[in-house]
Every structure is written in structure tokens, then in C-alpha cells.
Coordinates of N, CA and C in Angstrom, one line a residue:
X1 N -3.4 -8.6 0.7 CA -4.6 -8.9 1.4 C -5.7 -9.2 0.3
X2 N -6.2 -10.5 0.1 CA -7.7 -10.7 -0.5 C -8.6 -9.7 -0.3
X3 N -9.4 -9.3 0.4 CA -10.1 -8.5 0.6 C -10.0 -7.1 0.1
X4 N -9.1 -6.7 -0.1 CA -8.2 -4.7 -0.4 C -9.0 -4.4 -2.0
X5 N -9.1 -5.4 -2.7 CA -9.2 -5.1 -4.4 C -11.0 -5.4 -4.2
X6 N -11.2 -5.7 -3.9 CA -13.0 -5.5 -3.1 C -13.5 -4.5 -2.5
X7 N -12.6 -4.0 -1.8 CA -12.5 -2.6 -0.9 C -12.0 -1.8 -2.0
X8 N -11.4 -1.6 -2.8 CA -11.3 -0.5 -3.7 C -12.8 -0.6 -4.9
X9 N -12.8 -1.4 -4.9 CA -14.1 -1.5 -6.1 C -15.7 -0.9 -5.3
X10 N -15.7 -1.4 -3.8 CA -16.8 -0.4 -2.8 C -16.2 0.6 -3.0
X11 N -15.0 1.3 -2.8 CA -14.7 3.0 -2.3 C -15.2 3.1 -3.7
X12 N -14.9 2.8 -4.9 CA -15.0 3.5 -5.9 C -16.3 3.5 -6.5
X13 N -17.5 2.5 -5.3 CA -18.9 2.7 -6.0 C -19.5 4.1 -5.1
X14 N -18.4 4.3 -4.4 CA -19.4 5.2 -2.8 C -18.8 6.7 -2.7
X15 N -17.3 6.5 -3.4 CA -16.2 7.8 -2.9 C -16.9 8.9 -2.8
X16 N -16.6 9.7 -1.9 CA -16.7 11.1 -1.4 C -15.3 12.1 -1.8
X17 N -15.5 13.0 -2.4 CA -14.6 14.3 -2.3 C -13.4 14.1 -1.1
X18 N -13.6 13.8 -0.1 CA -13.1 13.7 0.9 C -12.1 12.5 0.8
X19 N -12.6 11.6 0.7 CA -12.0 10.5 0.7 C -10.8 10.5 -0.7
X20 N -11.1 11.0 -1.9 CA -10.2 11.4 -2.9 C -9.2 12.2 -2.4
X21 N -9.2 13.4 -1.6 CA -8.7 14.1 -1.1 C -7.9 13.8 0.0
X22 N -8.3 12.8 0.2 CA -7.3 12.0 1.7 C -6.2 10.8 0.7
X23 N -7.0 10.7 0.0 CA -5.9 9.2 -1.0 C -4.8 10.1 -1.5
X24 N -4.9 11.7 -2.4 CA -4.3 11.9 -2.8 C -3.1 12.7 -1.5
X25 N -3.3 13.2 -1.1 CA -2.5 13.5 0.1 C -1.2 12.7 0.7
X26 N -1.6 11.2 0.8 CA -0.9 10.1 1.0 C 0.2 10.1 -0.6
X27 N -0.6 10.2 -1.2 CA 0.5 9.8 -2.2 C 1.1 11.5 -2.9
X28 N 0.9 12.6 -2.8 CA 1.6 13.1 -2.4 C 2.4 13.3 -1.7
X29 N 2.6 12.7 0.1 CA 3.5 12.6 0.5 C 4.6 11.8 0.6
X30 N 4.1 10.6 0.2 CA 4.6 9.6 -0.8 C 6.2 10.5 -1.8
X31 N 5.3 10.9 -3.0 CA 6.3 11.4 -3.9 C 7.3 12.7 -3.1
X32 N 6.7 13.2 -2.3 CA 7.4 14.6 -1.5 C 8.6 13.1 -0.9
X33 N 8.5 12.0 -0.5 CA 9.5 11.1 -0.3 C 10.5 11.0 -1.4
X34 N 10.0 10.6 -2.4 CA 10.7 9.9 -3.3 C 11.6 11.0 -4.0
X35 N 11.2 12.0 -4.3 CA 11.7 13.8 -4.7 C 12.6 13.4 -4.1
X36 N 12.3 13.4 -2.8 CA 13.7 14.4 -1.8 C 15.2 13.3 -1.7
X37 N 14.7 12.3 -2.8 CA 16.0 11.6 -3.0 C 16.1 10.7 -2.2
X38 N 16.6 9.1 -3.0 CA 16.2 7.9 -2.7 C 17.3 7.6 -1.3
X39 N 18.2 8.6 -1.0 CA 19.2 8.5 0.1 C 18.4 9.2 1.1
X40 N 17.7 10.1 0.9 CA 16.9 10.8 1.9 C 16.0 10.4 2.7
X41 N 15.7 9.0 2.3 CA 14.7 8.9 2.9 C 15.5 7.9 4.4
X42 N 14.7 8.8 5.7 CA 15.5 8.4 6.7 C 15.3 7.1 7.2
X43 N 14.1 6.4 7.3 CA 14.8 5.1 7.4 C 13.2 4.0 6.6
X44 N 13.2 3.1 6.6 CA 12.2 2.3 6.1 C 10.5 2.9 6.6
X45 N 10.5 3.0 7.7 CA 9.4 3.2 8.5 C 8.7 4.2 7.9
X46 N 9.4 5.3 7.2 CA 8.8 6.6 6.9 C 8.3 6.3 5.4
X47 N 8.9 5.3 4.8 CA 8.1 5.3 3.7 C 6.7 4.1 4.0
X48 N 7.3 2.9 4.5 CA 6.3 2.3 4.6 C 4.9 2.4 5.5
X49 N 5.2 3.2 6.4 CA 3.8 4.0 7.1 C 2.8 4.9 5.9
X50 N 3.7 5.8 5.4 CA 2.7 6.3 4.0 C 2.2 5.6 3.1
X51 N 3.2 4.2 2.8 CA 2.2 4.0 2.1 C 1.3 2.5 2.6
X52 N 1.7 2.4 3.6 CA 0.3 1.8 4.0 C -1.2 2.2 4.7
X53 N -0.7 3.4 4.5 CA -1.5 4.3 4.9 C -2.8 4.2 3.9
X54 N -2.3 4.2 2.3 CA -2.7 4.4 0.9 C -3.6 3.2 1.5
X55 N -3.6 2.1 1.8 CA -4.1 0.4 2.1 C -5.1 1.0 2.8
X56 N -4.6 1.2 3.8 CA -5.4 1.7 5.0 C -7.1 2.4 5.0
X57 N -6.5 3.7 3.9 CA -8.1 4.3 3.6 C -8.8 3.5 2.7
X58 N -8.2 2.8 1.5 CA -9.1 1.8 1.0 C -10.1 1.1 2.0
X59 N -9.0 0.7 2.8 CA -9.8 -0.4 3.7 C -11.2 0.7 4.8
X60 N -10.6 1.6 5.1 CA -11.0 2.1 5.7 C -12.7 2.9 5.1
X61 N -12.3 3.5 4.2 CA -13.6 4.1 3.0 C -14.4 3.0 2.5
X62 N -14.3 1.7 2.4 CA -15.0 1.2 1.6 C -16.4 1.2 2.0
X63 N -16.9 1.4 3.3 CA -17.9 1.4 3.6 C -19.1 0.3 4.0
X64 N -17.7 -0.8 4.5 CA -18.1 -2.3 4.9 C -17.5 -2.0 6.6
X65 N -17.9 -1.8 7.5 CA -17.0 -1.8 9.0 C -16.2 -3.3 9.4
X66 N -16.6 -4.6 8.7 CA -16.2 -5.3 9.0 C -15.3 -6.0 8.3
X67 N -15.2 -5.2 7.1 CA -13.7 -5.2 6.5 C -13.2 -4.5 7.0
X68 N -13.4 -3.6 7.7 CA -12.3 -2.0 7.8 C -11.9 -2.8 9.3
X69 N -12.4 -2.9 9.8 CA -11.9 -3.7 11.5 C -11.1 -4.7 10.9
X70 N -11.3 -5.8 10.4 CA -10.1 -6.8 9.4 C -8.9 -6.3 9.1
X71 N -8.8 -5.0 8.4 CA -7.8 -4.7 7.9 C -7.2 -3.9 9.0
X72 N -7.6 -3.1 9.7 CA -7.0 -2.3 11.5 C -6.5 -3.6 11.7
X73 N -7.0 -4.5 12.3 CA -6.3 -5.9 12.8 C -5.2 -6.0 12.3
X74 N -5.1 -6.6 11.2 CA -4.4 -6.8 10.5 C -2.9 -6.3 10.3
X75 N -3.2 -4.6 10.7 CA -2.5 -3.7 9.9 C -0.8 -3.4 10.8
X76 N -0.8 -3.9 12.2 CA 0.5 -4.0 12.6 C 1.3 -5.0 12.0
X77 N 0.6 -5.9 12.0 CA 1.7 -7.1 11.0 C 1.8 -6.9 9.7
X78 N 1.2 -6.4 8.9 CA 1.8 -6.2 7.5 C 2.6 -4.7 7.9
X79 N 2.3 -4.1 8.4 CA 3.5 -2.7 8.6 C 4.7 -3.3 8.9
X80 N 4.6 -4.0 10.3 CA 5.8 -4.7 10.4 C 6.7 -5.3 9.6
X81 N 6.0 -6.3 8.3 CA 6.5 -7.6 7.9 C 7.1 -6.2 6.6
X82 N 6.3 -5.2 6.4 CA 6.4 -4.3 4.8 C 7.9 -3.9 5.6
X83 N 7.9 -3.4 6.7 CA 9.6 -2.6 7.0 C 10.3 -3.4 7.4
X84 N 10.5 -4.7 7.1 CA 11.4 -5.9 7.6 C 11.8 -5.9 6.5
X85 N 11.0 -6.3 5.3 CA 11.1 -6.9 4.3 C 11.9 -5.6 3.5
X86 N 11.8 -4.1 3.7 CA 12.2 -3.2 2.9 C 13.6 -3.2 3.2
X87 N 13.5 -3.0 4.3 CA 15.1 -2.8 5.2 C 15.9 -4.3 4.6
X88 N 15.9 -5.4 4.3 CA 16.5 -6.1 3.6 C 16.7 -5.7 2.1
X89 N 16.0 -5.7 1.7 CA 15.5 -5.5 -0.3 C 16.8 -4.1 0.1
X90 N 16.6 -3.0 0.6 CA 17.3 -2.1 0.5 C 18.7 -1.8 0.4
X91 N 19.0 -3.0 1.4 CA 21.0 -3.1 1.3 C 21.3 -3.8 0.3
X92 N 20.3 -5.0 -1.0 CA 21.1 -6.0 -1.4 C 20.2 -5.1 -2.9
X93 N 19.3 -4.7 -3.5 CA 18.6 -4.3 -4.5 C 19.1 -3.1 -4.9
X94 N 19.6 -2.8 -6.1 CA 19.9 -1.3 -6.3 C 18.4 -1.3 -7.5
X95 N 17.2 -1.6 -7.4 CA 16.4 -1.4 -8.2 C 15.4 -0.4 -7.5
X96 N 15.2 -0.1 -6.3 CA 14.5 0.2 -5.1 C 13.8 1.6 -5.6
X97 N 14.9 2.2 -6.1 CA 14.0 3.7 -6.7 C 12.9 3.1 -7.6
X98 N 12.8 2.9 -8.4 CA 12.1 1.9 -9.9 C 11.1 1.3 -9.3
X99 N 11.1 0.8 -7.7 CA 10.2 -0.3 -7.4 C 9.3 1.4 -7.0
X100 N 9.8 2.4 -6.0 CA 9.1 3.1 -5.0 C 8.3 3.7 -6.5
X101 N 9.0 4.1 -7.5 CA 8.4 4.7 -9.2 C 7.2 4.1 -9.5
X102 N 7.1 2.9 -9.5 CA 5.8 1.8 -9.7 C 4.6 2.1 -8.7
X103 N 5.1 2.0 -7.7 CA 4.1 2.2 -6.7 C 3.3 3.6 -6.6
X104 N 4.0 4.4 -7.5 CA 3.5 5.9 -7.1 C 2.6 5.9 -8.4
X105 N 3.0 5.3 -9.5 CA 2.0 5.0 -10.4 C 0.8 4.2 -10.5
X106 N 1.1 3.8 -9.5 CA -0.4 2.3 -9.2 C -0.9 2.9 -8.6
X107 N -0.3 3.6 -7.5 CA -1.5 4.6 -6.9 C -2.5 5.4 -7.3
X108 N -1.3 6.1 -8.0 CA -2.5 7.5 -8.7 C -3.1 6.7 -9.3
X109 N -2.7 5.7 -10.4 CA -4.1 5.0 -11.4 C -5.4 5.0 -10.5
X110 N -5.2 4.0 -9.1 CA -6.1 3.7 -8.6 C -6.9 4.8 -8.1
X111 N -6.3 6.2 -7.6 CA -7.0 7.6 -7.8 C -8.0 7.7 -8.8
X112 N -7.4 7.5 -10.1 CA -8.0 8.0 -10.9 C -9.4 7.1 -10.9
X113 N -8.8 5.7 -10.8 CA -9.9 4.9 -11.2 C -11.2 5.1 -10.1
X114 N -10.9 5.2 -8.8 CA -11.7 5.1 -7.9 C -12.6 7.1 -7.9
X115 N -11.4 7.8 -8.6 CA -12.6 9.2 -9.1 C -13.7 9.1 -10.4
X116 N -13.2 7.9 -10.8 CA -13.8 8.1 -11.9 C -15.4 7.0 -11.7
X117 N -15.1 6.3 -10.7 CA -16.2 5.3 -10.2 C -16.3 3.8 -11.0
X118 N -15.2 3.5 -11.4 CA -14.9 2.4 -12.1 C -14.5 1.1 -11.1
X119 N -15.6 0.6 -10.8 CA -15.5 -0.5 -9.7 C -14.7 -1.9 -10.3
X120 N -15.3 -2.1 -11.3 CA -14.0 -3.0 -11.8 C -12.9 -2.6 -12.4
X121 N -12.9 -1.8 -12.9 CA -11.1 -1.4 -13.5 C -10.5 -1.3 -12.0
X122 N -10.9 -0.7 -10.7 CA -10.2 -0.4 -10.0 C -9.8 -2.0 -9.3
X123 N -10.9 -2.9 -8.8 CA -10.7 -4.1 -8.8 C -9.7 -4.7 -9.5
X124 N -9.7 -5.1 -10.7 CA -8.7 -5.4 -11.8 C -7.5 -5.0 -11.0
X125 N -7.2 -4.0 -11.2 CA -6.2 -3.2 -10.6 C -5.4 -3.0 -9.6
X126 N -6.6 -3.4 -8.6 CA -5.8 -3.0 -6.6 C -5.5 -4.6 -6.3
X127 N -6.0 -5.4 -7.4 CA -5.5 -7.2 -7.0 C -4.1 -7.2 -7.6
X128 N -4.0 -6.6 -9.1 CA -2.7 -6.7 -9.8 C -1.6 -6.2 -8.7
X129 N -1.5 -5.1 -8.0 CA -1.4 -4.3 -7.6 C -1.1 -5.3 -6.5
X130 N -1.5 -5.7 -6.0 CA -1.1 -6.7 -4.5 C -0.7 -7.9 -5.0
X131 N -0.5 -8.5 -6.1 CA -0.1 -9.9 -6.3 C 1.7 -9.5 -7.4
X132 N 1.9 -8.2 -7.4 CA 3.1 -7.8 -7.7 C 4.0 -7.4 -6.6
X133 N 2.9 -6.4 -5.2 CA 3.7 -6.1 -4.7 C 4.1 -7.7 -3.5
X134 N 3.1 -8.6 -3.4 CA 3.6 -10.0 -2.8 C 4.3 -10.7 -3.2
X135 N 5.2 -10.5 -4.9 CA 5.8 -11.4 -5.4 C 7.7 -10.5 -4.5
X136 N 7.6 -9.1 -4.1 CA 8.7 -8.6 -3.5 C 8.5 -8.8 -2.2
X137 N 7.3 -8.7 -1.6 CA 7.7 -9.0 0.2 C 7.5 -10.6 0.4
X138 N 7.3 -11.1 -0.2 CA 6.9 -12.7 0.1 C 8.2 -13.2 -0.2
X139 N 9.1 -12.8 -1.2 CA 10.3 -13.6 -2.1 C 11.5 -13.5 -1.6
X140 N 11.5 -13.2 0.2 CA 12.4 -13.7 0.6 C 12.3 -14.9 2.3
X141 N 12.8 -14.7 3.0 CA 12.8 -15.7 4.1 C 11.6 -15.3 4.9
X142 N 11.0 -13.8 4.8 CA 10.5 -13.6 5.2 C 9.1 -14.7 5.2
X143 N 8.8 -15.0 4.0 CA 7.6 -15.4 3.8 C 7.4 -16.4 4.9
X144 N 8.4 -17.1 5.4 CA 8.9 -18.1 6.1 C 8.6 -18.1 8.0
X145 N 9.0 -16.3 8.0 CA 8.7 -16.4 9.4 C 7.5 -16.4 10.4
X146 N 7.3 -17.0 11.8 CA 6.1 -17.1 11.9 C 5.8 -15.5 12.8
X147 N 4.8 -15.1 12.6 CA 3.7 -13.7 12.8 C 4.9 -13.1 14.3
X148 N 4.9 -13.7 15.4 CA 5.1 -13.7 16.6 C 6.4 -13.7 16.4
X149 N 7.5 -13.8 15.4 CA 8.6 -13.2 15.3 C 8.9 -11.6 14.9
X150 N 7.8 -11.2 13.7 CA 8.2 -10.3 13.2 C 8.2 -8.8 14.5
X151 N 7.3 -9.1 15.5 CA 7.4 -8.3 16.9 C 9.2 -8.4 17.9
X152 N 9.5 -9.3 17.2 CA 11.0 -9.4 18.2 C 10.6 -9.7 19.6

């Protein structure tokens, strides 16, 4: 999402205690995923809900309501299109641990960076950050299908 690396550079001019405290939680449960072993995890949904969750408070904290309604809109179809796209990557990729490894590290950076109040590092960062994780959900047929399929 355009908008998301904007919305992190606001949370990180505005963050609240609270809001650090809700990012890190997510990615906590995040790793309490990844820990319990990359077979454990019971099916797509459970990881991709957490971590769009991580999207979610960005969008949500930044402290624009009309980005944060944008991204709620938004946010069934990229949940959708993220566990479509996982659930394939997952039978044919044995790299998948490695990928979920990446992600847990972009996160906390972006922790750190949005504690530390650094609006453009974190910017810099939550764009890289979406233009890596699009080069994996975009780079298959999915990219292809139209919105009103991904609902079945």
C-alpha cells in the first residue's frame, strides 16, 4: 500500500507508549508463531492475520482518520489476497522460514525506528519493506486476478 510508509513516518512523529506496546505485542505473537515451528503453524490465516495486524496499527495510529478508514477498507482484500498467495508460496517454496525471519526483523526495526521518533528512517523503511514484501505476493498469477475472485 502507497500510503502505509507515510503512516509509519506520522505514528513515528505522534507514538504513544501504547501504541509501541500494541506494535510490539503483534510481533511477539508473530515470533511465539515462528518458535513453535515452521510445521506448527496451523494454517495460513493464523500467521497472516498477525501480521497484518502489524499494517493495521500503522494504519490505524497514524493519526490521519482518513488514511486509517482507507486502509480498514482496504484491509479484507489484502488479508485475503496475503493468505491466497501464502497458501501457494507454501507448498512449492522451501524458503518460507527465511521469508517469515525477514519479516520479524523489519518489524522490530520499524519498532525501533517509530520508538525512537525517526520519521524518515522509518519512511525509508516501511516503503522498502512493502516493495520487497510485493515483489513475493505480486510474483505469482495472483497479481492477475480480479478483486471479486479472491472472495470465491
Amino acid at each position: 500500500m502507497v500510503t502505509e510508509p507515510v503512516c509509519a513516518r506520522m505514528l513515528a512523529e505522534r507514538r504513544t507508549e501504547q501504541d509501541l506496546a500494541d506494535l510490539q505485542t503483534v510481533l511477539d505473537r508473530l515470533r511465539a508463531i515462528v518458535e513453535a515451528g515452521f510445521e506448527a503453524i496451523p494454517d495460513v490465516s493464523t500467521w497472516s492475520s498477525a501480521s497484518y495486524r502489524f499494517h493495521e496499527l500503522i494504519m490505524q495510529r497514524c493519526g490521519n482518520k482518513t488514511l486509517a478508514v482507507q486502509g480498514a477498507v482496504l484491509a479484507d482484500i489484502v488479508d485475503t489476497h496475503v493468505q491466497q498467495s501464502l497458501a501457494k508460496e507454501l507448498g512449492r517454496k522451501g524458503n518460507m522460514p527465511e521469508r517469515f525471519g525477514k519479516t520479524l526483523r523489519s518489524f522490530a526495526k520499524t519498532i525501533k525506528l517509530i520508538e525512537a521518533g525517526d520519521g524518515d528512517a522509518v519512511e525509508k523503511h516501511w516503503r522498502k519493506h512493502m516493495e520487497v514484501a510485493a515483489t513475493y505476493f505480486f510474483s505469482s498469477d495472483a497479481e492477475n486476478t480480479p478483486v471479486i475472485d479472491l472472495f470465491g
